[in-house]
Amino acid sequence: MVNFTINGQSVSCEKGETILNVARKNAIYIPTMCYLQKTTPCASCRLCSVEAEGVEGFVLSCQAPAIEGLCVITESDSLHKERVNIMKMYDVNHPLECGVCDKSGACDLQNKTLEFNVGTQEFSAKDQHRKIEHWGRINYDPALCILCEKCTHVCNEVIGDDAIDLYFGGYGSKVIPKNSETLDCTFCGECISVCPVGALVSSDFQYTANAWELSKIPAACAHCSAACALEYEVKHESIDAIGQEKIYRVTNDFEVNTLCGAGRFAYDFENRIYGKDKEAFLGAIEAIKKGAIRFSSLITNEEAMILQRMKEKLGIKLFNQEALNFSKFMKAYGSTSGQSLYSATLEHIRSSDAIVIIGSRIATDNPAVRYAMTTAARHKGARITYMHPIEDALMQNTAKQYVKYEVGAEEGVMALLAKTLLEGKTLDSEISAFFAELDLGYLEAESNVGDEEMMQLKKNLTRTKKRTLILGADLIAHAKAENIARLAGLIEKHTEFKVMIVAPSTNTLGVSLICDLDEESEGYAVGYNARGEFVLSSFGEGDLDMPSLNQQEGTFTTIDKRVVPTNVALPYNGYVLNDLANALGIRAEYTIDYTSQLPYSVGFECNAFDTLNARYGNAIKDSRGYELKSIEVTCDGVLSSVDELPEFNGTVLYACNPVLQFTPNTQKAHQLEEEACLRGSEQFAIAAKLSDGDRVEFDFGTLRQKRIFKIDTALKGTIALNPAYDLGLAAMVSSYRYQSVKISKVGS
C-alpha cells in the first residue's frame, strides 16, 4: 500500500494506482474532459493537472501513479488559471451551436465552461469548413470535435472493433474510419456515449429532443444475459399526444459500463395496446387450467415466481427446455465443483491475464463478455485461447490462439482440456482413472485437437496468475452436456481457473433457479412468448397480449449472478401475468410483491423491490441489486466415459444470430432493420452448390425454414450461420446449435 495526502487529507492506495483514481475513491474532485475510467488515460485535455510537492510544474493526475509520502494539491490559483486557459482554447475552436446541438444540457464542454466561468475570450482562430460525415447510425461533425480521443480509446480497448482513428493535420485534425472509406464496425454506439460534446451523435436521435426534456428511467437491458445497466430516456410523442410516452434513446453510465448496439438502439420493442380484452383473459384462465405452460426466458424473476406458484397451486407442468438444460448443466457442474454457482464475473474476466473460451460465438452471443475479454487483452495483456468450430473475424485482434475443433466434439475437447489443466494436481483415484483411460489418439483424431494445440495452450498460461474459463451455449444443449459440466467443475475446484457459464437468454439463470421445470411432453400447453395452443405474447402475435420487458418492473438474474432491477419505461394498458394469477387464486397486489419471495434456498435474498439499487452511482463496479449467494453442494458427481464422438456430415448449419440481433424484440427495433438470411463462406457455397442470393428451404429441428442465402466473405469453413431472432414464438433455440440439414433451392 502507498500512503500520501491530497489537500492535506491522508489517503492510501495500492501501488500503481493513479492520483486521479485515488481522489475519486475518496470523493475529492479533480476536473477532467478526456478521461475514461475504463480505458488507458487519453492525456489530451490536461484539465486533471495537479500540483505535487517537490515536483516542478503540473502533474497529470490521470496517469501519474501515487508515491509514498507525496503531497498533492488539487486547487490553487495557478491551477485555476491553467484550467481557465485550457477551456478558452477549447471554446475558441468550438462553434456556438448549443441551441441546436443534441449534447446541449449534457455537454462536458458546456459544463466546464460554466464551472470555470469563462465569459470572455482573448484567443481567436480562423473558421474552417469541415464536412459532416454520415456513417449509418452515427453522424460525425468534425467542427464540434475537441479531439479528446475518448472514442478511439473505447473502440480499441473495450469494444475491440478498432474502427476509428485520429487524423492529425493541424486545424484539419479529425476522427476518421480506420483503414476504410466509411465506418466499418459493429455499431455499438459507445463512441456516441463517451463523446463529451456533440461531435458523434445518433443519426436517428439527432434534432428530436433536448436532454433536459427527457425523463431518465433506470433499467436493465432485456436482450442478453448480461442485463447491462441502461437508462431509457422518455418524453411525450408529440405536442398532440402529451399523455402518450415514447422512448427517444438509451444512454449508459459510460465511465463504468458499456452497451452493445442492441442495448443502445433496440429500445422500441414495446407492445402497444389500448385496452383489455376480457374475453381473451377469460380464455387464458381456462387454458392454464388444462395443465401446462411453455414459456421463454424473456421474463422477469417475479414472473418466473408467479409461474412456479401456479404450478404449486394448480399442479400444472412448466416447460422451458432451454432453462431446463441450463439447470441440469449447473447441477452437474456443482456435483464436482462443490458450489451451486460458477465463480467468475465480468470484472474477473476484465482483470484476467489468461482466458480460455469454448463453445460460444461470443461476439454475437454475449457482447458484454466480448468487451470484458477485449479489456483484458488490451489492459492486462491477457492470453486468450478461443476454441470453436468456426473462426470469428471479430475476435481475430483479441484471441492469441484459435483452436478449431470438429462439430459435436465438445465433450472430447473438454476432456482433453481438463486433462491438460489438471495435470500435476492431486485428484482422487476415480478421477485419475478416468483421465488414464482416455483414448487420447481417438479423441485427438476425431476432435481435430491434438497434443500440439494443448501444449500451446499450456504455454500461453506460463507466468499467468488470474485465469478464467468461459463456457458457452453450445455446451449447454449438447447431448453429453452433463459430463462436460462435471469436467468443468473439476477445473473450477482443482485449478487456478475461475469459470463463467454464459446463459443463452436474458433470464435463463433466474428461471432455472426459481422454477421446477418439467421435461417437454405432448399435449395441450399455453405458450408465454413461446408456441402453444393458447398464446400469451408480448410480441403482439398471440391470443392475449402481455407487456414487453421495457413495460415491466421486476428483476433479472445476470451473467454476473446479480439480481438487478428494471423499471417501467412505457405504460401498458392490458393484462399482466399477475392478473391471471390473481384470477386463479394466487394473490398479490403487484408483480413486484414477489421480489421478496424469490427462493432464499437457492441464493436469492428476501429484499423488497424498492430497496434495490438500480444505478451504478460512484462505485467502480456494478453495485445494482445484490449478488446471489452460492450454495455449497455435495461433490458426488461421477464422470462418464467419453465414448464415440458424434459425426456431422454433409451440410451443417449453426444457430447463430448476426451482430446486434438476439430475439423478436431486437427484430422489432426500427434502427436494426436487416434481412434474416442464411450466411456462409464461399467454401460453403461451393460445397452446398449454392450461389449468392439463392432462395433455399430446409428443416432445422422441427421447423421448416425458407431463407435467402448470402455469401459472407468474413466467414471461413463449411458451416453456415442460421439466425433465429426472426422466428417469433419459435425463436428460442433449445436444442444443440449445430445440425446437418438438406438444403433445397426454391423459386422466388
PDB file of C-alpha atoms in Angstrom, residues 33-34 64 152 191 197 224 227 335 355 370 373 379 415 429 465 493 598 627 635 652 715 725:
ATOM      1  CA  MET A  33     -12.570  16.238 -20.010  1.00  0.00           C
ATOM      2  CA  CYS A  34     -10.848  13.370 -21.811  1.00  0.00           C
ATOM      3  CA  ALA A  64       0.703   9.803 -12.584  1.00  0.00           C
ATOM      4  CA  THR A 152     -10.821   5.897 -30.326  1.00  0.00           C
ATOM      5  CA  CYS A 191     -18.372   6.305 -29.221  1.00  0.00           C
ATOM      6  CA  VAL A 197     -19.592  17.195 -26.948  1.00  0.00           C
ATOM      7  CA  CYS A 224     -28.984 -10.930 -23.454  1.00  0.00           C
ATOM      8  CA  ALA A 227     -28.605  -7.424 -18.425  1.00  0.00           C
ATOM      9  CA  SER A 335     -21.590 -32.042  -8.354  1.00  0.00           C
ATOM     10  CA  ILE A 355      -8.694 -16.713 -20.721  1.00  0.00           C
ATOM     11  CA  ARG A 370     -16.514  -9.967 -25.573  1.00  0.00           C
ATOM     12  CA  MET A 373     -12.195 -10.105 -22.904  1.00  0.00           C
ATOM     13  CA  HIS A 379      -5.008  -3.714 -20.448  1.00  0.00           C
ATOM     14  CA  ALA A 415     -11.849 -33.963 -21.637  1.00  0.00           C
ATOM     15  CA  SER A 429      -8.438 -42.313  -7.676  1.00  0.00           C
ATOM     16  CA  LYS A 465      -1.931 -15.633 -12.384  1.00  0.00           C
ATOM     17  CA  LYS A 493     -12.258 -26.953  -7.971  1.00  0.00           C
ATOM     18  CA  LEU A 598     -37.713 -15.271  -4.508  1.00  0.00           C
ATOM     19  CA  GLU A 627     -25.311 -10.853  -5.741  1.00  0.00           C
ATOM     20  CA  CYS A 635     -19.410 -33.386  -4.587  1.00  0.00           C
ATOM     21  CA  VAL A 652     -24.038 -28.219 -41.419  1.00  0.00           C
ATOM     22  CA  LEU A 715     -16.629 -16.418 -42.842  1.00  0.00           C
ATOM     23  CA  TYR A 725     -34.332 -13.902 -33.993  1.00  0.00           C
TER      24      TYR A 725
END
